[in-house]
Amino acid sequence: SAVISQKPSRDICQRGTSLTIQCQVDSQVTMMFWYRQQPGQSLTLIATANQGSEATYESGFVIDKFPISRPNLTFSTLTVSNMSPEDSSIYLCSVEGPRAGTQYFGPGTRLLVL
Amino acid sequence: EDQVTQSPEALRLQEGESSSLNCSYTVSGLRGLFWYRQDPGKGPEFLFTLYSAGEEKEKERLKATLTKKESFLHITAPKPEDSATYLCAVQTSYGQNFVFGPGTRLSVLP
């Protein structure tokens, strides 16, 4: 399975600021996914990021709020822009596994917005 | 709308007390159903994939089964290290996206 790391592991931010979360994979992957997991809730897909193309956002998520970069096959970033307390959540990146439909997840970034 | 529900929300078992977790889904077409385990402070860890009704997968004390409307995760003689949140997710046949259920928090007491 792929080894995925995320930076930062946690952060406390002020309202109105932005935070960029990094996701690094130890192997080349085509598809990377960004999820949000709000306190006590399950995972919600934010967007799918393929290398060399624009990210595809799910309903309710927009590029201006969550810009994503995918500069190569092992790295991606998610920025949470103009943050509000409602953005407090765990943000997870994942990659597609070798078997169709399987995913491997990073450890997550715990964000608290004051 | 595609939906995934899980029950119970939380489950406490004594060590060795077998039980089952339920995942019910409503989708237009199922490509696959997935079970994950999530420990506190960590990302989900992949357990099983099930693709068609009647399919079963086993790993140590865990066994996953699938019908046309639901999946069960059976835990036989659980140990405290099995304590975690168990998530199920479905992937629809018309898209690549995944819909996750809310999870079942399992606590196994020694």
XYZ file of C-alpha atoms in Angstrom:
224
model
C 0.000 0.000 0.000
C 1.050 3.609 -0.565
C 2.568 5.611 2.276
C 0.991 9.047 2.515
C 2.108 11.953 4.646
C 0.404 15.251 5.315
C 1.682 18.567 6.602
C 0.834 20.155 8.930
C -0.641 17.476 11.171
C -2.640 20.125 12.999
C -3.002 23.887 13.139
C -4.929 26.611 14.868
C -5.759 29.547 12.626
C -7.463 32.884 12.867
C -10.647 33.704 11.034
C -10.025 35.234 7.599
C -6.618 33.649 7.036
C -5.690 30.797 4.677
C -3.908 27.497 5.258
C -2.231 25.260 2.700
C -2.138 21.539 3.434
C 0.435 19.361 1.724
C 0.020 15.717 0.760
C 3.030 13.607 -0.261
C 2.845 10.030 -1.584
C 5.756 7.608 -1.757
C 4.801 6.388 -5.239
C 3.387 7.873 -8.420
C -0.402 7.929 -8.524
C -2.839 9.247 -11.077
C -5.727 10.240 -8.859
C -5.620 11.976 -5.505
C -8.641 12.869 -3.430
C -9.255 15.482 -0.769
C -11.829 14.851 1.949
C -13.222 16.747 4.903
C -14.286 15.035 8.114
C -16.156 17.366 10.420
C -16.320 16.573 14.135
C -18.360 13.452 14.759
C -19.215 13.048 11.108
C -18.062 10.914 8.238
C -15.948 11.801 5.245
C -17.141 14.166 2.545
C -15.295 14.356 -0.745
C -14.130 17.880 -1.581
C -12.440 17.297 -4.918
C -10.519 14.887 -7.102
C -7.114 15.997 -8.351
C -5.495 14.475 -11.418
C -1.995 15.497 -12.416
C -1.967 17.902 -15.309
C -5.608 18.892 -15.173
C -7.936 21.062 -13.141
C -9.346 19.519 -10.004
C -12.953 18.350 -10.096
C -15.007 19.720 -7.221
C -18.023 18.129 -5.597
C -21.301 19.929 -5.089
C -20.966 22.492 -2.325
C -17.231 23.030 -2.772
C -15.712 25.712 -5.002
C -12.247 26.408 -6.298
C -12.088 29.901 -4.816
C -12.559 28.495 -1.326
C -10.510 25.285 -1.748
C -7.890 25.782 -4.467
C -5.932 22.618 -5.223
C -2.592 22.121 -6.908
C -1.273 18.881 -8.385
C 2.166 19.677 -9.801
C 3.354 16.060 -10.157
C 2.335 12.445 -9.599
C 3.419 12.315 -5.938
C 2.283 15.632 -4.487
C -0.791 17.800 -4.020
C -1.856 20.771 -1.931
C -5.240 21.924 -0.688
C -5.680 25.511 0.470
C -8.508 26.466 2.788
C -9.081 30.144 2.019
C -10.621 32.937 4.050
C -11.286 30.556 6.894
C -14.218 30.698 9.285
C -14.917 28.563 12.376
C -17.153 26.357 10.189
C -14.010 25.211 8.376
C -12.752 23.550 11.560
C -12.394 19.956 10.521
C -10.012 17.162 9.665
C -8.767 17.319 6.084
C -7.605 14.060 4.548
C -5.961 13.244 1.282
C -6.162 9.830 -0.277
C -4.920 8.002 -3.350
C -6.418 5.264 -5.410
C -5.109 1.811 -4.586
C -4.047 -0.898 -7.035
C -7.461 -2.540 -6.875
C -10.319 -0.637 -8.456
C -12.129 1.515 -5.958
C -9.771 1.066 -3.030
C -8.225 4.109 -1.407
C -5.329 4.716 0.936
C -5.575 7.691 3.262
C -3.119 10.057 4.808
C -3.156 10.692 8.567
C -5.156 13.892 8.208
C -4.677 17.549 9.107
C -6.638 18.770 12.109
C -7.668 22.367 11.623
C -9.207 24.614 14.253
C -10.338 28.076 13.210
C -10.896 30.625 15.952
C -29.830 10.675 -3.804
C -27.175 8.143 -2.895
C -27.204 7.348 0.813
C -25.254 5.202 3.205
C -26.360 4.583 6.765
C -24.674 2.556 9.475
C -25.957 1.012 12.669
C -25.483 1.014 15.493
C -23.875 4.407 15.954
C -21.810 3.021 18.829
C -21.290 -0.491 20.176
C -19.651 -1.706 23.354
C -18.606 -5.338 23.536
C -16.825 -7.433 26.070
C -13.704 -9.152 24.817
C -14.783 -12.361 23.082
C -18.385 -11.205 22.554
C -19.126 -11.549 18.833
C -21.410 -9.094 17.036
C -22.225 -7.513 13.669
C -22.192 -4.002 12.273
C -24.649 -2.986 9.583
C -24.224 -0.780 6.515
C -27.341 -0.036 4.459
C -27.135 1.751 1.154
C -29.398 3.304 -1.432
C -27.708 3.902 -4.773
C -28.800 3.754 -8.375
C -26.030 1.356 -9.266
C -23.326 -0.188 -7.107
C -19.780 -0.522 -8.344
C -18.371 -1.575 -5.012
C -18.801 -1.427 -1.256
C -15.802 -0.786 0.964
C -15.107 -1.196 4.658
C -12.528 0.914 6.448
C -11.244 1.070 9.983
C -10.354 4.437 11.512
C -8.387 4.792 14.723
C -8.514 8.087 16.647
C -6.213 10.665 15.124
C -5.558 8.627 11.990
C -6.872 8.332 8.486
C -9.112 5.411 7.485
C -7.408 2.089 6.812
C -8.759 -0.076 4.018
C -10.204 -3.446 5.074
C -12.405 -4.997 2.369
C -13.987 -4.498 -1.009
C -17.209 -6.273 -1.990
C -18.544 -6.079 -5.511
C -21.615 -8.290 -5.772
C -24.415 -9.689 -3.630
C -23.434 -12.914 -1.949
C -19.761 -12.053 -1.826
C -17.859 -12.537 1.434
C -14.376 -11.484 2.540
C -12.503 -12.440 5.694
C -9.513 -11.082 7.530
C -8.558 -12.367 10.949
C -11.583 -11.796 13.220
C -13.497 -9.772 10.619
C -15.864 -11.043 7.950
C -17.740 -8.800 5.533
C -20.824 -9.857 3.607
C -22.926 -8.113 0.982
C -26.570 -8.278 -0.089
C -28.409 -6.109 -2.587
C -29.256 -3.492 0.022
C -26.818 -3.890 2.879
C -23.517 -5.174 4.128
C -22.557 -6.668 7.450
C -19.217 -6.628 9.185
C -19.112 -9.577 11.547
C -16.597 -9.473 14.373
C -15.838 -12.830 15.955
C -14.335 -12.994 19.447
C -13.174 -9.369 19.355
C -10.139 -8.111 21.227
C -9.545 -4.641 22.699
C -7.291 -3.802 19.734
C -10.342 -4.085 17.484
C -11.695 -0.906 19.091
C -12.042 1.723 16.347
C -14.601 3.434 14.150
C -15.662 1.266 11.227
C -16.714 3.098 8.092
C -18.406 1.753 5.030
C -18.461 3.493 1.688
C -20.051 2.824 -1.668
C -18.850 3.687 -5.118
C -21.593 4.121 -7.672
C -21.470 2.567 -11.089
C -22.000 5.903 -12.824
C -19.180 7.815 -11.180
C -15.880 7.433 -9.460
C -16.857 9.112 -6.246
C -17.386 7.510 -2.911
C -20.195 8.047 -0.432
C -19.203 7.291 3.130
C -21.481 6.261 5.948
C -21.300 7.945 9.367
C -19.458 5.037 10.951
C -19.890 2.747 13.945
C -17.705 3.401 16.994
C -16.734 0.039 18.419
C -15.315 -0.332 21.903
C -14.102 -3.733 23.062
C -13.579 -3.933 26.802
C -11.042 -6.338 28.313
